Short mmCIF file of C-alpha atoms in Angstrom, two decimals:
data_model
loop_
_atom_site.label_atom_id
_atom_site.label_comp_id
_atom_site.label_asym_id
_atom_site.label_seq_id
_atom_site.Cartn_x
_atom_site.Cartn_y
_atom_site.Cartn_z
CA UNK A 1 -3.76 2.50 9.15
CA UNK A 2 -7.50 2.55 8.32
CA UNK A 3 -9.65 -0.08 6.68
CA UNK A 4 -9.40 1.15 3.07
CA UNK A 5 -5.51 1.46 3.19
CA UNK A 6 -5.49 -2.21 4.73
CA UNK A 7 -7.47 -3.31 1.64
CA UNK A 8 -5.48 -1.56 -0.81
CA UNK A 9 -2.34 -3.24 0.68
CA UNK A 10 -3.95 -6.50 0.61
CA UNK A 11 -5.17 -6.19 -2.82
CA UNK A 12 -1.73 -4.89 -4.03
CA UNK A 13 0.08 -7.92 -2.40
CA UNK A 14 -2.48 -10.28 -4.40
CA UNK A 15 -1.79 -8.50 -7.57
CA UNK A 16 2.09 -7.81 -6.95
CA UNK A 17 2.79 -8.80 -10.51
CA UNK A 18 1.08 -5.70 -11.80
CA UNK A 19 3.39 -3.43 -9.65
CA UNK A 20 7.10 -2.15 -10.16
CA UNK A 21 9.73 -3.41 -8.07
CA UNK A 22 9.69 -0.16 -6.34
CA UNK A 23 5.80 -0.28 -5.54
CA UNK A 24 6.03 -3.80 -4.57
CA UNK A 25 8.59 -3.24 -2.03
CA UNK A 26 6.53 -0.15 -0.79
CA UNK A 27 3.76 -2.15 -0.38
CA UNK A 28 5.47 -5.05 1.52
CA UNK A 29 7.17 -2.30 3.92
CA UNK A 30 3.76 -1.12 4.71
CA UNK A 31 2.32 -4.65 5.08
CA UNK A 32 4.74 -5.37 7.86
CA UNK A 33 3.52 -2.42 10.03
CA UNK A 34 1.08 -2.67 13.01
CA UNK A 35 -2.46 -2.09 12.14
CA UNK A 36 -2.14 1.01 14.51
CA UNK A 37 0.68 2.57 12.34
CA UNK A 38 -0.35 6.07 10.74
CA UNK A 39 0.81 6.57 7.23
CA UNK A 40 2.32 10.03 6.41
CA UNK A 41 0.52 12.13 3.66
CA UNK A 42 2.97 11.09 1.17
CA UNK A 43 2.69 7.40 1.92
CA UNK A 44 -1.10 7.84 1.75
CA UNK A 45 -0.97 9.58 -1.52
CA UNK A 46 1.31 6.88 -3.17
CA UNK A 47 -0.89 4.02 -1.66
CA UNK A 48 -3.81 5.50 -3.28
CA UNK A 49 -1.88 6.00 -6.65
CA UNK A 50 -1.12 2.28 -6.33
CA UNK A 51 -4.75 1.40 -5.57
CA UNK A 52 -5.92 3.35 -8.59
CA UNK A 53 -3.39 1.67 -10.73
CA UNK A 54 -4.76 -1.74 -9.64
CA UNK A 55 -8.45 -0.54 -9.87
#
């Protein structure tokens, strides 16, 4: 994961109350991954959508 993706995950974990149950589970799953994990195109798209929702 890159720095931006890690920041979105951190922000999402801090504001988890603003996420749906599915989004929360998705973010928590990514948070448990190693830093060298590469997100798929679809995972990156979903994460960006969550980041926009929290902005």
